[in-house]
Amino acid sequence: MQFALTLEGVCKSFGTVRAVDNVSLAIPEGSIYGFLGQNGAGKTTTLRMVMSILYPDAGHIRVLGQDQPEAVKDRLGYLPEEKGLYKKMRLGELLTYFGRLKGMQAADAKRRSHELLHQLGLGEWIHQKCETLSKGMGQKVQVLGTLIHEPELVILDEPFSGLDPVNVETMRHLILDMKRQGRTVIFSTHIMEQAEQICDSIFLIHRGRKVLDGSLAEIKSRGDRGILIDYDGDGGLLHRLQGVERLNDSGKQAEIFLHPDTDAQAILAQLVGRLSIRRFDLREPSLHEIFVRCVGEAESAQGKPRAH
Amino acid sequence: MPTKAWLVARRELLENIRTKAFWIGILVFPVILVLAVVIPALLENSKSARTYAVVDHSGWLLEAVSQRATAAELASGRGDDGDPATHRNFRRVEVEGEGEARLAELNRRVAAEELFAYFVLGEDPLHNGANNRYVSANLTDESLRNWFLGLASDAVQERRLAAEQIDPEIARWVQEPLIFETRKVGASGEEEDVQATDTIRQWAPVAFVYLLWISIFSISQMLLTNTIEEKSNRIIEVLLSSLSPVQLMAGKIAGIAAAGMIMIGSWIGFFFLAVKIIPKLLGLELGFDLGIIATDPIYLVSFVVYFLLGYLLFATLFVGIGSLCNSLKEAQNLQIPVTMVLMVPMFTMIPVAQDPNGTLAKVLSYIPPFTPFVMMNRAAGPPTSLEYVTTTLLLLLSVAVTLWATAKVFRVGILMTGKPPRLVEVAKWLRAPVGSVPQRRE
């Protein structure tokens, strides 16, 4: 298997704080790879090192088969977490400029920027200034800015943050399109449901350390099976159930993990008549469950309190 | 790759050229130059004739003044409308009435601005010269008063001389003042005539220091604002994903320098136009030759060179400051020390111009942030070649050091959010190896 990106024992400190601690990873070409972790876990720092915005203190980063990540900057697309545009520049100009900074010829960059804008229905905005764009449009333009030079590896830092449902949908399609076009996509998020929907593989980082990585299907199949219920009524009851090891209750939906010797039927029997059950489903654990569990284990291994 | 820095420079230049501030900067100089020449002339011409009245108790003085006014106007070739009391700016009107009623009417007219002023001439001006009044609502414009006073004094003087039977020629000789001719010792060591150009030479550097100061300060300021813009709207990270911080910094500094050169280039071009070409086209004879400034390389070459060097020094500092701040407000606080330093050459401008090779001027020349301004200021001296060489080397050295330091600070600061770091922290960054990132306490 070809890898778009490999990290070996990468470390980065800010003063005395270890932001990234001995992280090793291999990201296969053509996959959608999710970087998961809480705020401040080290996701952005890792991505910035891949982009040669920061440099690792130790370890080795290999991008697109190159040992010098800086040498392939022009083949990478990067959407930072905090997104901005030059307010006074016109859309077409701005995208052309971004393309040229990535080493494109002026004419190519211009042609491609117009193509992309037309594709996303922003054709009539080519000569408008960026300050006239709505927030959603601005974010589309920023994504286009990372795609203008046809990058082989696209890195999106929190691409979904601050988007409304319609734009989340647009972003999801954009990411899936990138995969279809043969690009490798890495994106970071702290929202597990989003990762679950589109990732092929994930990397879980906590306090700078790798907790878990691998293909999503494999990780899920390794986990304990749990019961997913949709319900109406007093959720407090769920906490008093017999034979339950762990419970993730969201109010209308809950994920229940049983003691090994408890039977799912016994749980159903306890619930019937006391809650109105709309769904009762025995299945693989959610990514959220996997995340909480892994972080919990990592914390107790480090002797620190459990995170939520 | 220099091409990426070049792309940044090009964008900075284009963006700047599109701002109003840039065009105001270009136009402000010619506009001021034109206004400085044209406005006073226009004002002089457009001043509506000031009307005045005279209450003459002497019975003869007004008549004598009128005759003298007419003679003076005829001599200067202006007064030609036949009215003996008409000066091109002053027109006498008659006011009817007698005594108190007449004065009350005059006062009313002055108050109503129908009349600019009126004079009351005393009964016997020959023996009592203090018994006259000038009444007006406007006490700042004394031209009418002085003009009338001059004519009236002459008339009275003439009568006094006649009364004492003194020959006017003798009187003039008695009053004749002494004259000192001003001369200078020239470059050859010989005594030479002082010409108008010498005065221009002496003071032209002051004008250049002003221009230098304005251009360096306003251009560096542009750099500060757009660094902060890139930082505060977070576009910086997108840029850094395509090029290195040093390329970005170099591109920005070069782009704005180009904008600055266009600006001062246009000033110089306009200046040439104004002193060399336009007067020729219009067949105008300037009373003094400003061309000496346009042709003597010491002024224009110094101006361009010191603009570039001074700009590099201050622009680099400002980029560094910009990279540390998240908002213009924070930047303004950090900028205060730099601005204070920039004020020094302003305060010393006049003393240095008066004594271009004095101790103050010499000492200040060797302090790099002041060098461009003070050396420009001393152009009339002029400083020795040795001074030019050593101060320029010092300045180049400090530009290099500032660039190096700012590059280090820029790398770290540009990605930093939260409150701007203290000076001690920044000093630590300078000693840290490239690539390490210091910890911050929020």
mmCIF file with all atom_site columns, N, CA and C in Angstrom, chain A residues 12-17 44 48 51 53-55 73-74 78 80 82-90 93-94 97-98 100-103, chain B residues 1 4 6-8 10-12 15 18 229-230 233-235 237-244 411 415 417 435-440:
data_model
loop_
_atom_site.group_PDB
_atom_site.id
_atom_site.type_symbol
_atom_site.label_atom_id
_atom_site.label_alt_id
_atom_site.label_comp_id
_atom_site.label_asym_id
_atom_site.label_entity_id
_atom_site.label_seq_id
_atom_site.pdbx_PDB_ins_code
_atom_site.Cartn_x
_atom_site.Cartn_y
_atom_site.Cartn_z
_atom_site.occupancy
_atom_site.B_iso_or_equiv
_atom_site.pdbx_formal_charge
_atom_site.auth_seq_id
_atom_site.auth_comp_id
_atom_site.auth_asym_id
_atom_site.auth_atom_id
_atom_site.pdbx_PDB_model_num
ATOM 1   N N  . LYS A 1 12  ? 6.704   17.518 19.386 1.00 0.00 ? 12  LYS A N  1
ATOM 2   C CA . LYS A 1 12  ? 6.762   18.981 19.313 1.00 0.00 ? 12  LYS A CA 1
ATOM 3   C C  . LYS A 1 12  ? 6.413   19.554 20.676 1.00 0.00 ? 12  LYS A C  1
ATOM 4   N N  . SER A 1 13  ? 7.283   20.426 21.177 1.00 0.00 ? 13  SER A N  1
ATOM 5   C CA . SER A 1 13  ? 7.019   21.050 22.474 1.00 0.00 ? 13  SER A CA 1
ATOM 6   C C  . SER A 1 13  ? 6.851   22.538 22.310 1.00 0.00 ? 13  SER A C  1
ATOM 7   N N  . PHE A 1 14  ? 5.972   23.104 23.099 1.00 0.00 ? 14  PHE A N  1
ATOM 8   C CA . PHE A 1 14  ? 5.884   24.562 23.223 1.00 0.00 ? 14  PHE A CA 1
ATOM 9   C C  . PHE A 1 14  ? 6.390   24.885 24.611 1.00 0.00 ? 14  PHE A C  1
ATOM 10  N N  . GLY A 1 15  ? 7.609   25.367 24.705 1.00 0.00 ? 15  GLY A N  1
ATOM 11  C CA . GLY A 1 15  ? 8.201   25.561 26.021 1.00 0.00 ? 15  GLY A CA 1
ATOM 12  C C  . GLY A 1 15  ? 8.272   24.214 26.713 1.00 0.00 ? 15  GLY A C  1
ATOM 13  N N  . THR A 1 16  ? 7.637   24.089 27.875 1.00 0.00 ? 16  THR A N  1
ATOM 14  C CA . THR A 1 16  ? 7.707   22.827 28.609 1.00 0.00 ? 16  THR A CA 1
ATOM 15  C C  . THR A 1 16  ? 6.514   21.924 28.303 1.00 0.00 ? 16  THR A C  1
ATOM 16  N N  . VAL A 1 17  ? 5.569   22.422 27.506 1.00 0.00 ? 17  VAL A N  1
ATOM 17  C CA . VAL A 1 17  ? 4.377   21.617 27.211 1.00 0.00 ? 17  VAL A CA 1
ATOM 18  C C  . VAL A 1 17  ? 4.627   20.755 25.972 1.00 0.00 ? 17  VAL A C  1
ATOM 19  N N  . THR A 1 44  ? -4.110  20.234 15.590 1.00 0.00 ? 44  THR A N  1
ATOM 20  C CA . THR A 1 44  ? -3.660  21.331 14.738 1.00 0.00 ? 44  THR A CA 1
ATOM 21  C C  . THR A 1 44  ? -2.138  21.371 14.652 1.00 0.00 ? 44  THR A C  1
ATOM 22  N N  . ARG A 1 48  ? -0.055  21.248 11.299 1.00 0.00 ? 48  ARG A N  1
ATOM 23  C CA . ARG A 1 48  ? 0.846   22.344 10.931 1.00 0.00 ? 48  ARG A CA 1
ATOM 24  C C  . ARG A 1 48  ? 2.249   21.831 10.644 1.00 0.00 ? 48  ARG A C  1
ATOM 25  N N  . MET A 1 51  ? 2.358   20.541 7.215  1.00 0.00 ? 51  MET A N  1
ATOM 26  C CA . MET A 1 51  ? 2.403   21.639 6.241  1.00 0.00 ? 51  MET A CA 1
ATOM 27  C C  . MET A 1 51  ? 3.699   22.446 6.304  1.00 0.00 ? 51  MET A C  1
ATOM 28  N N  . ILE A 1 53  ? 4.543   24.424 8.560  1.00 0.00 ? 53  ILE A N  1
ATOM 29  C CA . ILE A 1 53  ? 4.346   25.737 9.182  1.00 0.00 ? 53  ILE A CA 1
ATOM 30  C C  . ILE A 1 53  ? 5.085   25.718 10.518 1.00 0.00 ? 53  ILE A C  1
ATOM 31  N N  . LEU A 1 54  ? 5.061   24.572 11.166 1.00 0.00 ? 54  LEU A N  1
ATOM 32  C CA . LEU A 1 54  ? 5.895   24.334 12.344 1.00 0.00 ? 54  LEU A CA 1
ATOM 33  C C  . LEU A 1 54  ? 6.842   23.178 11.993 1.00 0.00 ? 54  LEU A C  1
ATOM 34  N N  . TYR A 1 55  ? 7.912   23.063 12.784 1.00 0.00 ? 55  TYR A N  1
ATOM 35  C CA . TYR A 1 55  ? 8.859   21.987 12.530 1.00 0.00 ? 55  TYR A CA 1
ATOM 36  C C  . TYR A 1 55  ? 8.942   21.093 13.751 1.00 0.00 ? 55  TYR A C  1
ATOM 37  N N  . LYS A 1 73  ? 5.303   21.188 -0.601 1.00 0.00 ? 73  LYS A N  1
ATOM 38  C CA . LYS A 1 73  ? 4.263   22.134 -0.186 1.00 0.00 ? 73  LYS A CA 1
ATOM 39  C C  . LYS A 1 73  ? 3.273   22.423 -1.298 1.00 0.00 ? 73  LYS A C  1
ATOM 40  N N  . ASP A 1 74  ? 3.797   22.536 -2.514 1.00 0.00 ? 74  ASP A N  1
ATOM 41  C CA . ASP A 1 74  ? 2.942   22.912 -3.636 1.00 0.00 ? 74  ASP A CA 1
ATOM 42  C C  . ASP A 1 74  ? 1.969   21.812 -4.036 1.00 0.00 ? 74  ASP A C  1
ATOM 43  N N  . TYR A 1 78  ? -4.240  23.161 2.026  1.00 0.00 ? 78  TYR A N  1
ATOM 44  C CA . TYR A 1 78  ? -4.425  23.297 3.474  1.00 0.00 ? 78  TYR A CA 1
ATOM 45  C C  . TYR A 1 78  ? -5.518  24.294 3.783  1.00 0.00 ? 78  TYR A C  1
ATOM 46  N N  . PRO A 1 80  ? -6.866  26.047 7.034  1.00 0.00 ? 80  PRO A N  1
ATOM 47  C CA . PRO A 1 80  ? -6.636  26.165 8.473  1.00 0.00 ? 80  PRO A CA 1
ATOM 48  C C  . PRO A 1 80  ? -7.954  26.245 9.245  1.00 0.00 ? 80  PRO A C  1
ATOM 49  N N  . GLU A 1 82  ? -8.852  28.456 11.512 1.00 0.00 ? 82  GLU A N  1
ATOM 50  C CA . GLU A 1 82  ? -9.388  29.810 11.464 1.00 0.00 ? 82  GLU A CA 1
ATOM 51  C C  . GLU A 1 82  ? -9.266  30.281 10.030 1.00 0.00 ? 82  GLU A C  1
ATOM 52  N N  . LYS A 1 83  ? -10.394 30.648 9.462  1.00 0.00 ? 83  LYS A N  1
ATOM 53  C CA . LYS A 1 83  ? -10.394 30.891 8.032  1.00 0.00 ? 83  LYS A CA 1
ATOM 54  C C  . LYS A 1 83  ? -10.562 32.367 7.723  1.00 0.00 ? 83  LYS A C  1
ATOM 55  N N  . GLY A 1 84  ? -9.815  32.846 6.751  1.00 0.00 ? 84  GLY A N  1
ATOM 56  C CA . GLY A 1 84  ? -9.937  34.253 6.383  1.00 0.00 ? 84  GLY A CA 1
ATOM 57  C C  . GLY A 1 84  ? -9.629  34.480 4.916  1.00 0.00 ? 84  GLY A C  1
ATOM 58  N N  . LEU A 1 85  ? -10.110 35.602 4.398  1.00 0.00 ? 85  LEU A N  1
ATOM 59  C CA . LEU A 1 85  ? -9.847  35.985 3.015  1.00 0.00 ? 85  LEU A CA 1
ATOM 60  C C  . LEU A 1 85  ? -9.369  37.428 3.024  1.00 0.00 ? 85  LEU A C  1
ATOM 61  N N  . TYR A 1 86  ? -8.708  37.852 1.943  1.00 0.00 ? 86  TYR A N  1
ATOM 62  C CA . TYR A 1 86  ? -8.410  39.272 1.788  1.00 0.00 ? 86  TYR A CA 1
ATOM 63  C C  . TYR A 1 86  ? -9.705  39.965 1.411  1.00 0.00 ? 86  TYR A C  1
ATOM 64  N N  . LYS A 1 87  ? -10.167 40.843 2.284  1.00 0.00 ? 87  LYS A N  1
ATOM 65  C CA . LYS A 1 87  ? -11.492 41.435 2.076  1.00 0.00 ? 87  LYS A CA 1
ATOM 66  C C  . LYS A 1 87  ? -11.567 42.245 0.793  1.00 0.00 ? 87  LYS A C  1
ATOM 67  N N  . LYS A 1 88  ? -10.476 42.921 0.442  1.00 0.00 ? 88  LYS A N  1
ATOM 68  C CA . LYS A 1 88  ? -10.533 43.860 -0.678 1.00 0.00 ? 88  LYS A CA 1
ATOM 69  C C  . LYS A 1 88  ? -10.245 43.207 -2.024 1.00 0.00 ? 88  LYS A C  1
ATOM 70  N N  . MET A 1 89  ? -9.856  41.917 -1.995 1.00 0.00 ? 89  MET A N  1
ATOM 71  C CA . MET A 1 89  ? -9.542  41.282 -3.279 1.00 0.00 ? 89  MET A CA 1
ATOM 72  C C  . MET A 1 89  ? -10.804 40.690 -3.890 1.00 0.00 ? 89  MET A C  1
ATOM 73  N N  . ARG A 1 90  ? -10.818 40.622 -5.225 1.00 0.00 ? 90  ARG A N  1
ATOM 74  C CA . ARG A 1 90  ? -11.948 39.995 -5.899 1.00 0.00 ? 90  ARG A CA 1
ATOM 75  C C  . ARG A 1 90  ? -11.751 38.485 -5.890 1.00 0.00 ? 90  ARG A C  1
ATOM 76  N N  . GLU A 1 93  ? -9.493  36.878 -8.524 1.00 0.00 ? 93  GLU A N  1
ATOM 77  C CA . GLU A 1 93  ? -8.108  37.287 -8.244 1.00 0.00 ? 93  GLU A CA 1
ATOM 78  C C  . GLU A 1 93  ? -7.512  36.514 -7.082 1.00 0.00 ? 93  GLU A C  1
ATOM 79  N N  . LEU A 1 94  ? -8.294  36.403 -6.011 1.00 0.00 ? 94  LEU A N  1
ATOM 80  C CA . LEU A 1 94  ? -7.799  35.774 -4.794 1.00 0.00 ? 94  LEU A CA 1
ATOM 81  C C  . LEU A 1 94  ? -7.443  34.316 -5.076 1.00 0.00 ? 94  LEU A C  1
ATOM 82  N N  . TYR A 1 97  ? -4.412  34.073 -7.115 1.00 0.00 ? 97  TYR A N  1
ATOM 83  C CA . TYR A 1 97  ? -3.223  34.353 -6.297 1.00 0.00 ? 97  TYR A CA 1
ATOM 84  C C  . TYR A 1 97  ? -2.824  33.121 -5.491 1.00 0.00 ? 97  TYR A C  1
ATOM 85  N N  . PHE A 1 98  ? -3.815  32.485 -4.860 1.00 0.00 ? 98  PHE A N  1
ATOM 86  C CA . PHE A 1 98  ? -3.504  31.277 -4.086 1.00 0.00 ? 98  PHE A CA 1
ATOM 87  C C  . PHE A 1 98  ? -2.897  30.206 -4.990 1.00 0.00 ? 98  PHE A C  1
ATOM 88  N N  . ARG A 1 100 ? -1.232  30.688 -7.740 1.00 0.00 ? 100 ARG A N  1
ATOM 89  C CA . ARG A 1 100 ? 0.123   31.065 -8.152 1.00 0.00 ? 100 ARG A CA 1
ATOM 90  C C  . ARG A 1 100 ? 1.114   30.853 -7.018 1.00 0.00 ? 100 ARG A C  1
ATOM 91  N N  . LEU A 1 101 ? 0.664   31.111 -5.772 1.00 0.00 ? 101 LEU A N  1
ATOM 92  C CA . LEU A 1 101 ? 1.563   30.863 -4.641 1.00 0.00 ? 101 LEU A CA 1
ATOM 93  C C  . LEU A 1 101 ? 1.924   29.384 -4.559 1.00 0.00 ? 101 LEU A C  1
ATOM 94  N N  . LYS A 1 102 ? 1.047   28.542 -5.112 1.00 0.00 ? 102 LYS A N  1
ATOM 95  C CA . LYS A 1 102 ? 1.334   27.104 -5.123 1.00 0.00 ? 102 LYS A CA 1
ATOM 96  C C  . LYS A 1 102 ? 2.096   26.709 -6.378 1.00 0.00 ? 102 LYS A C  1
ATOM 97  N N  . GLY A 1 103 ? 2.595   27.698 -7.102 1.00 0.00 ? 103 GLY A N  1
ATOM 98  C CA . GLY A 1 103 ? 3.470   27.415 -8.230 1.00 0.00 ? 103 GLY A CA 1
ATOM 99  C C  . GLY A 1 103 ? 2.774   27.276 -9.568 1.00 0.00 ? 103 GLY A C  1
ATOM 100 N N  . MET B 2 1   ? 12.656  29.944 -2.848 1.00 0.00 ? 1   MET B N  1
ATOM 101 C CA . MET B 2 1   ? 12.221  30.377 -4.184 1.00 0.00 ? 1   MET B CA 1
ATOM 102 C C  . MET B 2 1   ? 11.873  31.864 -4.182 1.00 0.00 ? 1   MET B C  1
ATOM 103 N N  . LYS B 2 4   ? 8.102   33.261 -5.212 1.00 0.00 ? 4   LYS B N  1
ATOM 104 C CA . LYS B 2 4   ? 6.946   33.374 -4.316 1.00 0.00 ? 4   LYS B CA 1
ATOM 105 C C  . LYS B 2 4   ? 6.960   34.714 -3.586 1.00 0.00 ? 4   LYS B C  1
ATOM 106 N N  . TRP B 2 6   ? 8.218   37.285 -4.778 1.00 0.00 ? 6   TRP B N  1
ATOM 107 C CA . TRP B 2 6   ? 7.866   38.258 -5.816 1.00 0.00 ? 6   TRP B CA 1
ATOM 108 C C  . TRP B 2 6   ? 6.352   38.346 -5.983 1.00 0.00 ? 6   TRP B C  1
ATOM 109 N N  . LEU B 2 7   ? 5.683   37.185 -5.918 1.00 0.00 ? 7   LEU B N  1
ATOM 110 C CA . LEU B 2 7   ? 4.215   37.189 -6.023 1.00 0.00 ? 7   LEU B CA 1
ATOM 111 C C  . LEU B 2 7   ? 3.584   37.979 -4.883 1.00 0.00 ? 7   LEU B C  1
ATOM 112 N N  . VAL B 2 8   ? 4.151   37.780 -3.692 1.00 0.00 ? 8   VAL B N  1
ATOM 113 C CA . VAL B 2 8   ? 3.635   38.516 -2.534 1.00 0.00 ? 8   VAL B CA 1
ATOM 114 C C  . VAL B 2 8   ? 3.848   40.013 -2.750 1.00 0.00 ? 8   VAL B C  1
ATOM 115 N N  . ARG B 2 10  ? 4.133   41.635 -5.501 1.00 0.00 ? 10  ARG B N  1
ATOM 116 C CA . ARG B 2 10  ? 3.254   42.143 -6.537 1.00 0.00 ? 10  ARG B CA 1
ATOM 117 C C  . ARG B 2 10  ? 1.847   42.386 -5.993 1.00 0.00 ? 10  ARG B C  1
ATOM 118 N N  . ARG B 2 11  ? 1.379   41.436 -5.195 1.00 0.00 ? 11  ARG B N  1
ATOM 119 C CA . ARG B 2 11  ? 0.033   41.587 -4.647 1.00 0.00 ? 11  ARG B CA 1
ATOM 120 C C  . ARG B 2 11  ? -0.040  42.796 -3.711 1.00 0.00 ? 11  ARG B C  1
ATOM 121 N N  . GLU B 2 12  ? 1.004   42.940 -2.871 1.00 0.00 ? 12  GLU B N  1
ATOM 122 C CA . GLU B 2 12  ? 1.026   44.069 -1.942 1.00 0.00 ? 12  GLU B CA 1
ATOM 123 C C  . GLU B 2 12  ? 0.983   45.386 -2.705 1.00 0.00 ? 12  GLU B C  1
ATOM 124 N N  . GLU B 2 15  ? -2.467  45.885 -4.365 1.00 0.00 ? 15  GLU B N  1
ATOM 125 C CA . GLU B 2 15  ? -3.496  46.188 -3.380 1.00 0.00 ? 15  GLU B CA 1
ATOM 126 C C  . GLU B 2 15  ? -3.346  47.619 -2.882 1.00 0.00 ? 15  GLU B C  1
ATOM 127 N N  . ARG B 2 18  ? -4.486  50.329 -5.196 1.00 0.00 ? 18  ARG B N  1
ATOM 128 C CA . ARG B 2 18  ? -5.937  50.470 -5.280 1.00 0.00 ? 18  ARG B CA 1
ATOM 129 C C  . ARG B 2 18  ? -6.535  51.229 -4.105 1.00 0.00 ? 18  ARG B C  1
ATOM 130 N N  . GLU B 2 229 ? -3.773  42.935 9.357  1.00 0.00 ? 229 GLU B N  1
ATOM 131 C CA . GLU B 2 229 ? -4.961  42.418 8.677  1.00 0.00 ? 229 GLU B CA 1
ATOM 132 C C  . GLU B 2 229 ? -4.797  40.933 8.389  1.00 0.00 ? 229 GLU B C  1
ATOM 133 N N  . GLU B 2 230 ? -3.642  40.567 7.838  1.00 0.00 ? 230 GLU B N  1
ATOM 134 C CA . GLU B 2 230 ? -3.418  39.162 7.512  1.00 0.00 ? 230 GLU B CA 1
ATOM 135 C C  . GLU B 2 230 ? -3.451  38.304 8.764  1.00 0.00 ? 230 GLU B C  1
ATOM 136 N N  . ASN B 2 233 ? -7.275  38.332 10.272 1.00 0.00 ? 233 ASN B N  1
ATOM 137 C CA . ASN B 2 233 ? -8.282  37.543 9.564  1.00 0.00 ? 233 ASN B CA 1
ATOM 138 C C  . ASN B 2 233 ? -7.776  36.144 9.244  1.00 0.00 ? 233 ASN B C  1
ATOM 139 N N  . ARG B 2 234 ? -6.666  35.781 9.831  1.00 0.00 ? 234 ARG B N  1
ATOM 140 C CA . ARG B 2 234 ? -6.153  34.412 9.818  1.00 0.00 ? 234 ARG B CA 1
ATOM 141 C C  . ARG B 2 234 ? -5.753  33.904 8.453  1.00 0.00 ? 234 ARG B C  1
ATOM 142 N N  . ILE B 2 235 ? -5.586  34.816 7.518  1.00 0.00 ? 235 ILE B N  1
ATOM 143 C CA . ILE B 2 235 ? -5.189  34.360 6.199  1.00 0.00 ? 235 ILE B CA 1
ATOM 144 C C  . ILE B 2 235 ? -3.727  33.918 6.222  1.00 0.00 ? 235 ILE B C  1
ATOM 145 N N  . GLU B 2 237 ? -2.158  31.747 7.841  1.00 0.00 ? 237 GLU B N  1
ATOM 146 C CA . GLU B 2 237 ? -1.835  30.329 7.835  1.00 0.00 ? 237 GLU B CA 1
ATOM 147 C C  . GLU B 2 237 ? -1.934  29.736 6.436  1.00 0.00 ? 237 GLU B C  1
ATOM 148 N N  . VAL B 2 238 ? -2.900  30.257 5.672  1.00 0.00 ? 238 VAL B N  1
ATOM 149 C CA . VAL B 2 238 ? -3.017  29.802 4.284  1.00 0.00 ? 238 VAL B CA 1
ATOM 150 C C  . VAL B 2 238 ? -1.743  30.176 3.536  1.00 0.00 ? 238 VAL B C  1
ATOM 151 N N  . LEU B 2 239 ? -1.285  31.409 3.767  1.00 0.00 ? 239 LEU B N  1
ATOM 152 C CA . LEU B 2 239 ? -0.072  31.865 3.092  1.00 0.00 ? 239 LEU B CA 1
ATOM 153 C C  . LEU B 2 239 ? 1.117   31.000 3.505  1.00 0.00 ? 239 LEU B C  1
ATOM 154 N N  . LEU B 2 240 ? 1.217   30.729 4.812  1.00 0.00 ? 240 LEU B N  1
ATOM 155 C CA . LEU B 2 240 ? 2.372   29.974 5.290  1.00 0.00 ? 240 LEU B CA 1
ATOM 156 C C  . LEU B 2 240 ? 2.328   28.522 4.828  1.00 0.00 ? 240 LEU B C  1
ATOM 157 N N  . SER B 2 241 ? 1.153   28.058 4.401  1.00 0.00 ? 241 SER B N  1
ATOM 158 C CA . SER B 2 241 ? 1.106   26.701 3.863  1.00 0.00 ? 241 SER B CA 1
ATOM 159 C C  . SER B 2 241 ? 1.663   26.680 2.440  1.00 0.00 ? 241 SER B C  1
ATOM 160 N N  . SER B 2 242 ? 1.896   27.853 1.872  1.00 0.00 ? 242 SER B N  1
ATOM 161 C CA . SER B 2 242 ? 2.440   27.909 0.517  1.00 0.00 ? 242 SER B CA 1
ATOM 162 C C  . SER B 2 242 ? 3.867   28.438 0.469  1.00 0.00 ? 242 SER B C  1
ATOM 163 N N  . LEU B 2 243 ? 4.232   29.278 1.432  1.00 0.00 ? 243 LEU B N  1
ATOM 164 C CA . LEU B 2 243 ? 5.592   29.815 1.405  1.00 0.00 ? 243 LEU B CA 1
ATOM 165 C C  . LEU B 2 243 ? 6.111   29.990 2.822  1.00 0.00 ? 243 LEU B C  1
ATOM 166 N N  . SER B 2 244 ? 7.418   30.290 2.926  1.00 0.00 ? 244 SER B N  1
ATOM 167 C CA . SER B 2 244 ? 8.010   30.391 4.252  1.00 0.00 ? 244 SER B CA 1
ATOM 168 C C  . SER B 2 244 ? 7.793   31.784 4.817  1.00 0.00 ? 244 SER B C  1
ATOM 169 N N  . ARG B 2 411 ? 8.467   34.789 12.515 1.00 0.00 ? 411 ARG B N  1
ATOM 170 C CA . ARG B 2 411 ? 8.144   33.365 12.465 1.00 0.00 ? 411 ARG B CA 1
ATOM 171 C C  . ARG B 2 411 ? 7.241   32.942 13.606 1.00 0.00 ? 411 ARG B C  1
ATOM 172 N N  . LEU B 2 415 ? 2.016   33.425 14.116 1.00 0.00 ? 415 LEU B N  1
ATOM 173 C CA . LEU B 2 415 ? 1.042   32.354 14.382 1.00 0.00 ? 415 LEU B CA 1
ATOM 174 C C  . LEU B 2 415 ? 0.454   32.472 15.777 1.00 0.00 ? 415 LEU B C  1
ATOM 175 N N  . THR B 2 417 ? -1.648  33.867 18.935 1.00 0.00 ? 417 THR B N  1
ATOM 176 C CA . THR B 2 417 ? -2.843  34.625 19.282 1.00 0.00 ? 417 THR B CA 1
ATOM 177 C C  . THR B 2 417 ? -2.748  34.976 20.762 1.00 0.00 ? 417 THR B C  1
ATOM 178 N N  . GLY B 2 435 ? 12.728  27.479 14.590 1.00 0.00 ? 435 GLY B N  1
ATOM 179 C CA . GLY B 2 435 ? 11.862  26.306 14.567 1.00 0.00 ? 435 GLY B CA 1
ATOM 180 C C  . GLY B 2 435 ? 11.287  25.965 15.916 1.00 0.00 ? 435 GLY B C  1
ATOM 181 N N  . SER B 2 436 ? 11.964  26.367 17.009 1.00 0.00 ? 436 SER B N  1
ATOM 182 C CA . SER B 2 436 ? 11.379  26.074 18.310 1.00 0.00 ? 436 SER B CA 1
ATOM 183 C C  . SER B 2 436 ? 10.317  27.118 18.609 1.00 0.00 ? 436 SER B C  1
ATOM 184 N N  . VAL B 2 437 ? 9.318   26.701 19.326 1.00 0.00 ? 437 VAL B N  1
ATOM 185 C CA . VAL B 2 437 ? 8.225   27.614 19.642 1.00 0.00 ? 437 VAL B CA 1
ATOM 186 C C  . VAL B 2 437 ? 8.117   27.719 21.150 1.00 0.00 ? 437 VAL B C  1
ATOM 187 N N  . PRO B 2 438 ? 8.155   28.940 21.650 1.00 0.00 ? 438 PRO B N  1
ATOM 188 C CA . PRO B 2 438 ? 8.123   29.095 23.099 1.00 0.00 ? 438 PRO B CA 1
ATOM 189 C C  . PRO B 2 438 ? 6.723   28.846 23.658 1.00 0.00 ? 438 PRO B C  1
ATOM 190 N N  . GLN B 2 439 ? 6.695   28.494 24.916 1.00 0.00 ? 439 GLN B N  1
ATOM 191 C CA . GLN B 2 439 ? 5.418   28.298 25.594 1.00 0.00 ? 439 GLN B CA 1
ATOM 192 C C  . GLN B 2 439 ? 4.852   29.652 25.977 1.00 0.00 ? 439 GLN B C  1
ATOM 193 N N  . ARG B 2 440 ? 3.527   29.734 26.011 1.00 0.00 ? 440 ARG B N  1
ATOM 194 C CA . ARG B 2 440 ? 2.918   30.998 26.411 1.00 0.00 ? 440 ARG B CA 1
ATOM 195 C C  . ARG B 2 440 ? 1.939   30.750 27.525 1.00 0.00 ? 440 ARG B C  1
#
